[in-house]
């Protein structure tokens, strides 16, 4: 049996389809402008991110993330050295933290996972090679305020 769509049912379906498409486009737009919970994977160190490089002088693979990371042993570099994990494989860093209401603009890097072990503060805006005793010796990091940063050695 052949069903024929009549004029009154077609507009309802078109309206429903249009509403669905608009809702999906609105959701996609909202997702594009909201902050991500993980690396944007842009291959560049963007404002608001803490970036770690596989080699000195900001060469080799790049790890970029705007949040804290309690275990760098499950992250990999972008652009180059993609088979290498970030944990214990970083030689230079760049803190591109931006001022915000929380005041969390500095980064404490730790020699152990879950923010344990020795700590070194990378101040806001600092772009540098790590000291030799910190090269290939970072397993976690977190964003902190100035008071917390001041309790530790600064890079």
PDB file of C-alpha atoms in Angstrom:
ATOM      1  CA  UNK A   1       0.000   0.000   0.000  1.00  0.00           C
ATOM      2  CA  UNK A   2       1.358   3.395  -0.951  1.00  0.00           C
ATOM      3  CA  UNK A   3       1.139   6.231   1.547  1.00  0.00           C
ATOM      4  CA  UNK A   4       0.757   9.692   0.202  1.00  0.00           C
ATOM      5  CA  UNK A   5       1.798  12.624   2.365  1.00  0.00           C
ATOM      6  CA  UNK A   6      -0.879  15.200   2.424  1.00  0.00           C
ATOM      7  CA  UNK A   7      -0.263  18.918   2.548  1.00  0.00           C
ATOM      8  CA  UNK A   8      -1.111  19.272   6.277  1.00  0.00           C
ATOM      9  CA  UNK A   9       1.509  16.662   7.369  1.00  0.00           C
ATOM     10  CA  UNK A  10       4.438  17.901   5.295  1.00  0.00           C
ATOM     11  CA  UNK A  11       4.770  21.319   6.934  1.00  0.00           C
ATOM     12  CA  UNK A  12       4.779  19.706  10.414  1.00  0.00           C
ATOM     13  CA  UNK A  13       7.655  17.469   9.393  1.00  0.00           C
ATOM     14  CA  UNK A  14       9.545  20.350   7.842  1.00  0.00           C
ATOM     15  CA  UNK A  15       9.031  22.453  10.952  1.00  0.00           C
ATOM     16  CA  UNK A  16      10.225  19.589  13.149  1.00  0.00           C
ATOM     17  CA  UNK A  17      13.288  19.054  10.955  1.00  0.00           C
ATOM     18  CA  UNK A  18      14.054  22.781  10.941  1.00  0.00           C
ATOM     19  CA  UNK A  19      13.738  22.970  14.724  1.00  0.00           C
ATOM     20  CA  UNK A  20      16.040  19.957  15.101  1.00  0.00           C
ATOM     21  CA  UNK A  21      18.674  21.418  12.750  1.00  0.00           C
ATOM     22  CA  UNK A  22      18.557  24.789  14.553  1.00  0.00           C
ATOM     23  CA  UNK A  23      18.902  23.106  17.937  1.00  0.00           C
ATOM     24  CA  UNK A  24      21.910  21.103  16.760  1.00  0.00           C
ATOM     25  CA  UNK A  25      23.556  24.183  15.262  1.00  0.00           C
ATOM     26  CA  UNK A  26      22.964  26.108  18.485  1.00  0.00           C
ATOM     27  CA  UNK A  27      24.485  23.286  20.525  1.00  0.00           C
ATOM     28  CA  UNK A  28      27.519  23.138  18.228  1.00  0.00           C
ATOM     29  CA  UNK A  29      27.992  26.891  18.577  1.00  0.00           C
ATOM     30  CA  UNK A  30      27.764  26.735  22.368  1.00  0.00           C
ATOM     31  CA  UNK A  31      30.289  23.912  22.504  1.00  0.00           C
ATOM     32  CA  UNK A  32      32.715  25.829  20.295  1.00  0.00           C
ATOM     33  CA  UNK A  33      32.725  28.842  22.630  1.00  0.00           C
ATOM     34  CA  UNK A  34      32.779  27.044  25.983  1.00  0.00           C
ATOM     35  CA  UNK A  35      36.118  26.194  27.634  1.00  0.00           C
ATOM     36  CA  UNK A  36      37.236  22.645  27.066  1.00  0.00           C
ATOM     37  CA  UNK A  37      38.139  20.165  29.744  1.00  0.00           C
ATOM     38  CA  UNK A  38      41.042  18.809  27.764  1.00  0.00           C
ATOM     39  CA  UNK A  39      43.618  19.982  25.328  1.00  0.00           C
ATOM     40  CA  UNK A  40      42.216  21.769  22.330  1.00  0.00           C
ATOM     41  CA  UNK A  41      44.816  19.907  20.274  1.00  0.00           C
ATOM     42  CA  UNK A  42      45.571  22.918  18.133  1.00  0.00           C
ATOM     43  CA  UNK A  43      49.275  22.214  17.930  1.00  0.00           C
ATOM     44  CA  UNK A  44      50.047  25.701  19.244  1.00  0.00           C
ATOM     45  CA  UNK A  45      50.475  27.164  22.705  1.00  0.00           C
ATOM     46  CA  UNK A  46      47.442  29.408  23.091  1.00  0.00           C
ATOM     47  CA  UNK A  47      46.667  32.009  25.789  1.00  0.00           C
ATOM     48  CA  UNK A  48      45.297  30.336  28.919  1.00  0.00           C
ATOM     49  CA  UNK A  49      47.296  27.129  28.429  1.00  0.00           C
ATOM     50  CA  UNK A  50      50.315  25.584  30.085  1.00  0.00           C
ATOM     51  CA  UNK A  51      52.590  24.149  27.418  1.00  0.00           C
ATOM     52  CA  UNK A  52      55.330  21.577  27.716  1.00  0.00           C
ATOM     53  CA  UNK A  53      57.876  20.775  25.009  1.00  0.00           C
ATOM     54  CA  UNK A  54      59.737  17.544  24.409  1.00  0.00           C
ATOM     55  CA  UNK A  55      63.057  19.338  23.781  1.00  0.00           C
ATOM     56  CA  UNK A  56      64.805  22.480  24.972  1.00  0.00           C
ATOM     57  CA  UNK A  57      64.177  25.774  23.202  1.00  0.00           C
ATOM     58  CA  UNK A  58      60.501  24.839  22.646  1.00  0.00           C
ATOM     59  CA  UNK A  59      61.248  22.224  20.020  1.00  0.00           C
ATOM     60  CA  UNK A  60      59.974  18.742  19.363  1.00  0.00           C
ATOM     61  CA  UNK A  61      56.554  17.629  20.535  1.00  0.00           C
ATOM     62  CA  UNK A  62      54.099  19.952  22.276  1.00  0.00           C
ATOM     63  CA  UNK A  63      51.643  19.288  25.098  1.00  0.00           C
ATOM     64  CA  UNK A  64      49.082  22.071  25.662  1.00  0.00           C
ATOM     65  CA  UNK A  65      46.281  22.224  28.215  1.00  0.00           C
ATOM     66  CA  UNK A  66      44.295  24.930  29.983  1.00  0.00           C
ATOM     67  CA  UNK A  67      43.526  22.842  33.081  1.00  0.00           C
ATOM     68  CA  UNK A  68      45.537  21.012  35.717  1.00  0.00           C
ATOM     69  CA  UNK A  69      46.787  17.478  35.033  1.00  0.00           C
ATOM     70  CA  UNK A  70      47.447  15.021  37.863  1.00  0.00           C
ATOM     71  CA  UNK A  71      49.037  12.375  35.633  1.00  0.00           C
ATOM     72  CA  UNK A  72      51.115  13.298  32.603  1.00  0.00           C
ATOM     73  CA  UNK A  73      51.970   9.637  32.074  1.00  0.00           C
ATOM     74  CA  UNK A  74      48.746   9.150  30.106  1.00  0.00           C
ATOM     75  CA  UNK A  75      49.257  12.120  27.756  1.00  0.00           C
ATOM     76  CA  UNK A  76      51.167  12.274  24.460  1.00  0.00           C
ATOM     77  CA  UNK A  77      52.828  15.098  22.577  1.00  0.00           C
ATOM     78  CA  UNK A  78      51.387  16.717  19.450  1.00  0.00           C
ATOM     79  CA  UNK A  79      53.185  17.784  16.245  1.00  0.00           C
ATOM     80  CA  UNK A  80      56.284  15.614  16.850  1.00  0.00           C
ATOM     81  CA  UNK A  81      57.382  12.859  19.218  1.00  0.00           C
ATOM     82  CA  UNK A  82      53.741  11.763  19.275  1.00  0.00           C
ATOM     83  CA  UNK A  83      54.696   8.290  20.474  1.00  0.00           C
ATOM     84  CA  UNK A  84      56.275   9.724  23.624  1.00  0.00           C
ATOM     85  CA  UNK A  85      54.348  10.315  26.826  1.00  0.00           C
ATOM     86  CA  UNK A  86      54.582  13.759  28.405  1.00  0.00           C
ATOM     87  CA  UNK A  87      55.442  12.462  31.898  1.00  0.00           C
ATOM     88  CA  UNK A  88      59.202  12.612  32.478  1.00  0.00           C
ATOM     89  CA  UNK A  89      59.827  13.753  28.891  1.00  0.00           C
ATOM     90  CA  UNK A  90      59.694  17.557  29.048  1.00  0.00           C
ATOM     91  CA  UNK A  91      62.664  19.908  28.694  1.00  0.00           C
ATOM     92  CA  UNK A  92      61.042  23.349  28.218  1.00  0.00           C
ATOM     93  CA  UNK A  93      57.783  25.012  29.290  1.00  0.00           C
ATOM     94  CA  UNK A  94      55.635  28.074  28.623  1.00  0.00           C
ATOM     95  CA  UNK A  95      53.001  29.366  31.044  1.00  0.00           C
ATOM     96  CA  UNK A  96      50.456  31.285  28.957  1.00  0.00           C
ATOM     97  CA  UNK A  97      48.078  31.718  31.884  1.00  0.00           C
ATOM     98  CA  UNK A  98      45.732  34.667  31.616  1.00  0.00           C
ATOM     99  CA  UNK A  99      44.399  36.780  34.471  1.00  0.00           C
ATOM    100  CA  UNK A 100      41.050  35.549  35.707  1.00  0.00           C
ATOM    101  CA  UNK A 101      38.760  35.934  38.716  1.00  0.00           C
ATOM    102  CA  UNK A 102      40.191  32.825  40.417  1.00  0.00           C
ATOM    103  CA  UNK A 103      43.730  34.253  40.369  1.00  0.00           C
ATOM    104  CA  UNK A 104      45.101  30.874  39.226  1.00  0.00           C
ATOM    105  CA  UNK A 105      47.740  32.135  36.789  1.00  0.00           C
ATOM    106  CA  UNK A 106      50.917  30.352  37.921  1.00  0.00           C
ATOM    107  CA  UNK A 107      51.704  26.658  37.502  1.00  0.00           C
ATOM    108  CA  UNK A 108      53.264  24.288  40.030  1.00  0.00           C
ATOM    109  CA  UNK A 109      54.974  21.355  38.346  1.00  0.00           C
ATOM    110  CA  UNK A 110      55.600  18.228  40.410  1.00  0.00           C
ATOM    111  CA  UNK A 111      58.080  15.384  40.142  1.00  0.00           C
ATOM    112  CA  UNK A 112      55.357  12.860  41.055  1.00  0.00           C
ATOM    113  CA  UNK A 113      51.824  12.101  39.914  1.00  0.00           C
ATOM    114  CA  UNK A 114      48.839  13.491  41.802  1.00  0.00           C
ATOM    115  CA  UNK A 115      50.749  16.662  42.727  1.00  0.00           C
ATOM    116  CA  UNK A 116      53.344  14.883  44.861  1.00  0.00           C
ATOM    117  CA  UNK A 117      57.114  15.037  45.143  1.00  0.00           C
ATOM    118  CA  UNK A 118      59.228  18.128  44.613  1.00  0.00           C
ATOM    119  CA  UNK A 119      57.540  21.240  43.203  1.00  0.00           C
ATOM    120  CA  UNK A 120      58.669  24.175  41.076  1.00  0.00           C
ATOM    121  CA  UNK A 121      56.543  27.234  40.256  1.00  0.00           C
ATOM    122  CA  UNK A 122      56.406  28.426  36.656  1.00  0.00           C
ATOM    123  CA  UNK A 123      55.207  32.024  36.919  1.00  0.00           C
ATOM    124  CA  UNK A 124      52.644  33.594  34.621  1.00  0.00           C
ATOM    125  CA  UNK A 125      54.107  34.408  31.210  1.00  0.00           C
ATOM    126  CA  UNK A 126      57.361  32.502  31.840  1.00  0.00           C
ATOM    127  CA  UNK A 127      58.822  30.720  28.803  1.00  0.00           C
ATOM    128  CA  UNK A 128      62.041  28.865  29.587  1.00  0.00           C
ATOM    129  CA  UNK A 129      64.126  25.740  29.409  1.00  0.00           C
ATOM    130  CA  UNK A 130      63.766  23.759  32.605  1.00  0.00           C
ATOM    131  CA  UNK A 131      66.753  23.598  34.979  1.00  0.00           C
ATOM    132  CA  UNK A 132      68.746  20.402  34.393  1.00  0.00           C
ATOM    133  CA  UNK A 133      67.383  18.750  37.559  1.00  0.00           C
ATOM    134  CA  UNK A 134      63.816  19.308  36.280  1.00  0.00           C
ATOM    135  CA  UNK A 135      64.321  18.247  32.680  1.00  0.00           C
ATOM    136  CA  UNK A 136      62.490  14.971  32.073  1.00  0.00           C
ATOM    137  CA  UNK A 137      61.294  15.017  35.692  1.00  0.00           C
ATOM    138  CA  UNK A 138      57.672  16.292  35.662  1.00  0.00           C
ATOM    139  CA  UNK A 139      54.696  13.984  36.169  1.00  0.00           C
ATOM    140  CA  UNK A 140      51.888  16.403  37.124  1.00  0.00           C
ATOM    141  CA  UNK A 141      51.035  20.078  37.390  1.00  0.00           C
ATOM    142  CA  UNK A 142      48.313  22.379  38.679  1.00  0.00           C
ATOM    143  CA  UNK A 143      47.322  26.035  38.379  1.00  0.00           C
ATOM    144  CA  UNK A 144      47.860  28.063  41.569  1.00  0.00           C
ATOM    145  CA  UNK A 145      47.550  31.636  42.834  1.00  0.00           C
ATOM    146  CA  UNK A 146      50.419  33.982  43.657  1.00  0.00           C
ATOM    147  CA  UNK A 147      50.444  33.170  47.394  1.00  0.00           C
ATOM    148  CA  UNK A 148      50.820  29.448  46.706  1.00  0.00           C
ATOM    149  CA  UNK A 149      53.447  30.024  44.022  1.00  0.00           C
ATOM    150  CA  UNK A 150      55.510  32.204  46.374  1.00  0.00           C
ATOM    151  CA  UNK A 151      56.016  29.258  48.755  1.00  0.00           C
ATOM    152  CA  UNK A 152      58.078  27.419  46.134  1.00  0.00           C
ATOM    153  CA  UNK A 153      61.192  27.990  44.037  1.00  0.00           C
ATOM    154  CA  UNK A 154      60.342  29.901  40.863  1.00  0.00           C
ATOM    155  CA  UNK A 155      61.430  29.234  37.332  1.00  0.00           C
TER     156      UNK A 155
END
